[in-house]
Short mmCIF file of C-alpha atoms in Angstrom, two decimals:
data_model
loop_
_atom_site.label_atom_id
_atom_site.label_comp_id
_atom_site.label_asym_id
_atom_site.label_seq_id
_atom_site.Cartn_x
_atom_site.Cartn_y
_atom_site.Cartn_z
CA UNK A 1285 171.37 -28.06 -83.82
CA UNK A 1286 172.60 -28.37 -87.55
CA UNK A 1287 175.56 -26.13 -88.64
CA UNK A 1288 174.08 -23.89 -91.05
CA UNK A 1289 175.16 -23.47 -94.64
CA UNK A 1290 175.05 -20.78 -97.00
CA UNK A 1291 176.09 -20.36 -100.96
CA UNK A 1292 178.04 -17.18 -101.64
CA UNK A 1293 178.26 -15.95 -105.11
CA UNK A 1294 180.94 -14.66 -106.56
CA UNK A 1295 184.94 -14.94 -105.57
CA UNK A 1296 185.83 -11.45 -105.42
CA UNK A 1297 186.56 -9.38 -102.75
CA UNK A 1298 182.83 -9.02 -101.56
CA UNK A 1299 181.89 -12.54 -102.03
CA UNK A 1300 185.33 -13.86 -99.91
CA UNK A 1301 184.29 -10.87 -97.40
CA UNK A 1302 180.80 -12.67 -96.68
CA UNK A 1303 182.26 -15.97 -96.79
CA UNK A 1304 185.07 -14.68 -94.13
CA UNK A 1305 182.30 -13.69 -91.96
CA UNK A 1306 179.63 -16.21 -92.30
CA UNK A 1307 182.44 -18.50 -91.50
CA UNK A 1308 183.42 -17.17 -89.15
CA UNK A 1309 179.85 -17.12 -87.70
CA UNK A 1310 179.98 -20.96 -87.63
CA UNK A 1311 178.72 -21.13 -90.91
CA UNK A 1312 178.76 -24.02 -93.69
CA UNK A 1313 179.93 -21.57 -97.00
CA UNK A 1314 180.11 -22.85 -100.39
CA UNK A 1315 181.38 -19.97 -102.65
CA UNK A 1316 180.13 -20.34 -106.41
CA UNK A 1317 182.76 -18.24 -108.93
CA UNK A 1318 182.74 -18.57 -112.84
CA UNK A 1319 185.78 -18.38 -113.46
CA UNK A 1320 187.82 -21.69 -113.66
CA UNK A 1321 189.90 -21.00 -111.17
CA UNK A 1322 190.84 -18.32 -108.45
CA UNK A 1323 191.29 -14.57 -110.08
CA UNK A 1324 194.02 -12.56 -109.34
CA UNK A 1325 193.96 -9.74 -111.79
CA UNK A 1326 192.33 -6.03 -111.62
CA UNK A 1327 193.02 -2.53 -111.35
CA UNK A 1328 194.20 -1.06 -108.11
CA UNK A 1329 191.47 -0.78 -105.02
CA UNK A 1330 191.62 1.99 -102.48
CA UNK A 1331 191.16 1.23 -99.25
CA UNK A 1332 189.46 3.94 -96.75
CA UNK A 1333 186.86 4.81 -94.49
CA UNK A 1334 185.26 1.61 -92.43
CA UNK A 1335 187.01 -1.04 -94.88
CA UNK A 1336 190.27 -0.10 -92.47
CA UNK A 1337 188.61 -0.99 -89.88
CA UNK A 1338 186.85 -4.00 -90.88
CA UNK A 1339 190.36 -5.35 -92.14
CA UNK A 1340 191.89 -4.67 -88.89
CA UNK A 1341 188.59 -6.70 -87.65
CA UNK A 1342 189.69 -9.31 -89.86
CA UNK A 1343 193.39 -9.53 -88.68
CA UNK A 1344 194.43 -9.01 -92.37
CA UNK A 1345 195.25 -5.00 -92.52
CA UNK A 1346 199.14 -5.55 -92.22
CA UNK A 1347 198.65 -7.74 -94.93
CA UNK A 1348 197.01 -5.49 -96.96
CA UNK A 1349 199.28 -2.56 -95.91
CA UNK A 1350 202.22 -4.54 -96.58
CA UNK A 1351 200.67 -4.55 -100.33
CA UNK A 1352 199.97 -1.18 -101.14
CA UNK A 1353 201.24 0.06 -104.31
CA UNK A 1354 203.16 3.32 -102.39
CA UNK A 1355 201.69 5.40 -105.01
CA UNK A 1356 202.03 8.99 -104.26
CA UNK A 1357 199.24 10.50 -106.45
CA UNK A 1358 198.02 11.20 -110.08
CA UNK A 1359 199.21 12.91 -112.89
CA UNK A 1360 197.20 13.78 -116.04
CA UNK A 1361 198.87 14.59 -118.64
CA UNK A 1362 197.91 15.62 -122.66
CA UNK A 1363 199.27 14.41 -125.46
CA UNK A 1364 202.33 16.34 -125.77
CA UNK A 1365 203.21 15.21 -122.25
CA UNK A 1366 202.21 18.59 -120.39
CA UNK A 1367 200.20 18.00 -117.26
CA UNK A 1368 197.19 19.24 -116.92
CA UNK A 1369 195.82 18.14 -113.55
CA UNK A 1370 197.49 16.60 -110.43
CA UNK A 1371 195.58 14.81 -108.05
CA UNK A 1372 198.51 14.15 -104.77
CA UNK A 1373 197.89 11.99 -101.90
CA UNK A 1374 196.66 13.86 -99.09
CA UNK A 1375 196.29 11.14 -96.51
CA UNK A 1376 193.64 8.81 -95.77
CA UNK A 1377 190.91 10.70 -97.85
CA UNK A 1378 192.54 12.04 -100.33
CA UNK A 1379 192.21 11.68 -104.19
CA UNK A 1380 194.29 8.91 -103.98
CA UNK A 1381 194.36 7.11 -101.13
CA UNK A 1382 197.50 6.63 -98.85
CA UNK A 1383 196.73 2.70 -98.67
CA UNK A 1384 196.16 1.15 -102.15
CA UNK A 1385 196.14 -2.18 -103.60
CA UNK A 1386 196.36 -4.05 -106.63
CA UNK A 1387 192.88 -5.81 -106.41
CA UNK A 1388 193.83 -9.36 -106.89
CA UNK A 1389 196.24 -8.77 -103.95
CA UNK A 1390 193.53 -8.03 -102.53
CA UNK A 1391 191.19 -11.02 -103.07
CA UNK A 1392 194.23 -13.17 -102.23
CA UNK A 1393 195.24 -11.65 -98.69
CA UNK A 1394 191.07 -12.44 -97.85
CA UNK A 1395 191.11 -15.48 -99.57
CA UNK A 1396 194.38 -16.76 -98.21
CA UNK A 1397 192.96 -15.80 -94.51
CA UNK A 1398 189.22 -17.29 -94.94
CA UNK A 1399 188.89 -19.40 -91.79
CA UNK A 1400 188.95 -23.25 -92.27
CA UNK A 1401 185.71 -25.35 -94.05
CA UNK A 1402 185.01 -22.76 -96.98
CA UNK A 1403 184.51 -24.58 -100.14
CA UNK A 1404 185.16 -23.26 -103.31
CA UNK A 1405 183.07 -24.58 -106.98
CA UNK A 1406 185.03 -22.57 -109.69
CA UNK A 1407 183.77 -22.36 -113.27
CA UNK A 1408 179.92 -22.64 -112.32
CA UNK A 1409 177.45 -20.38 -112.15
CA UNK A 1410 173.99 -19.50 -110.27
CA UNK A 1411 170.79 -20.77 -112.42
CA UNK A 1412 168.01 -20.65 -110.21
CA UNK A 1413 167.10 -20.30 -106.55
CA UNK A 1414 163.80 -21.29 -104.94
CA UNK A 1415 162.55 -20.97 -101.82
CA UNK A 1416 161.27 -23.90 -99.51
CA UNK A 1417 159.76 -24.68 -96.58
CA UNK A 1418 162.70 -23.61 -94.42
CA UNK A 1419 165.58 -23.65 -96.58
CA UNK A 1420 166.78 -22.22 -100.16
CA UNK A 1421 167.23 -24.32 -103.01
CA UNK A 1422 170.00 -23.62 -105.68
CA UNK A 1423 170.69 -25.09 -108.50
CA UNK A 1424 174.08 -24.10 -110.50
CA UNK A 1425 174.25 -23.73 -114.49
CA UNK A 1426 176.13 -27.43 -114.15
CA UNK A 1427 173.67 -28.50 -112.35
CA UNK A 1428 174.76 -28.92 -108.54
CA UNK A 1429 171.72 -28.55 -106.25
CA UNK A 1430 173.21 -26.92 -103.27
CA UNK A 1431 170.44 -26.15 -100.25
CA UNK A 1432 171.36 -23.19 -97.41
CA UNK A 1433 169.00 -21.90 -94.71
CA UNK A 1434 167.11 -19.52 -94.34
CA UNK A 1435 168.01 -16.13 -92.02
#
């Protein structure tokens, strides 16, 4: 029996997620991203609820925790400086979550533990995908034809 392939698209935190997984799975995983190279920018990302527990699935949630930005809550203030509104961290469900992370942090921690044989095309794009008789056909905007199977 062939190993089986699949095409992820996209490099972000979902996308490296699947690819972690299907990997994992045994797997073939190409991930497609269009940016050049690997992004590590972004606002921050809290992390609660069943993402916890899929990262301590993972093996990456000291990683992440080892991360998180420590803040403590929000503040809004007008603009003469006077708050108005304070949102504070009240645990694990709070307004702001106790565990948060700069998002490209993020991406990196997954990326950095994706198990062996992913393979990353950076700076392309998904053009078309067709269906055959038993696997998918893609074609990228600079024109790689990549084929996966079906599920």
């Amino acid at each position: 029996m062939h190993e089986r392939s699949a095409v992820v698209s996209g490099a972000s935190i979902a996308g490296l997620s699947a690819a972690f997984w299907l990997r994992r799975l045994g797997w073939q995983v190409t991930v497609i991203e269009r940016a050049p190279a690997f992004r590590d920018g972004g606002q921050n990302v809290d992390v609660r609820g069943v993402a916890r527990e899929v990262l301590h699935r993972m093996g990456l949630f000291d990683a992440v925790k080892r991360q998180n930005t420590t803040e403590t809550g929000t503040v809004l203030v007008d603009a003469s400086g006077a708050v108005t509104m304070e949102l504070p961290s009240d645990g694990q469900d709070g307004a702001t979550a106790e565990l948060e992370v700069l998002r490209g942090d993020f991406a990196r921690i997954i990326h950095d533990g994706l198990p062996p044989g992913v393979t990353f095309v950076y700076g392309d794009t998904v053009e078309d995908v067709a269906d055959g008789p038993g696997d998918v056909r893609i074609v990228t905007a600079q024109g790689r034809e990549l084929r996966c199977d079906c599920w």
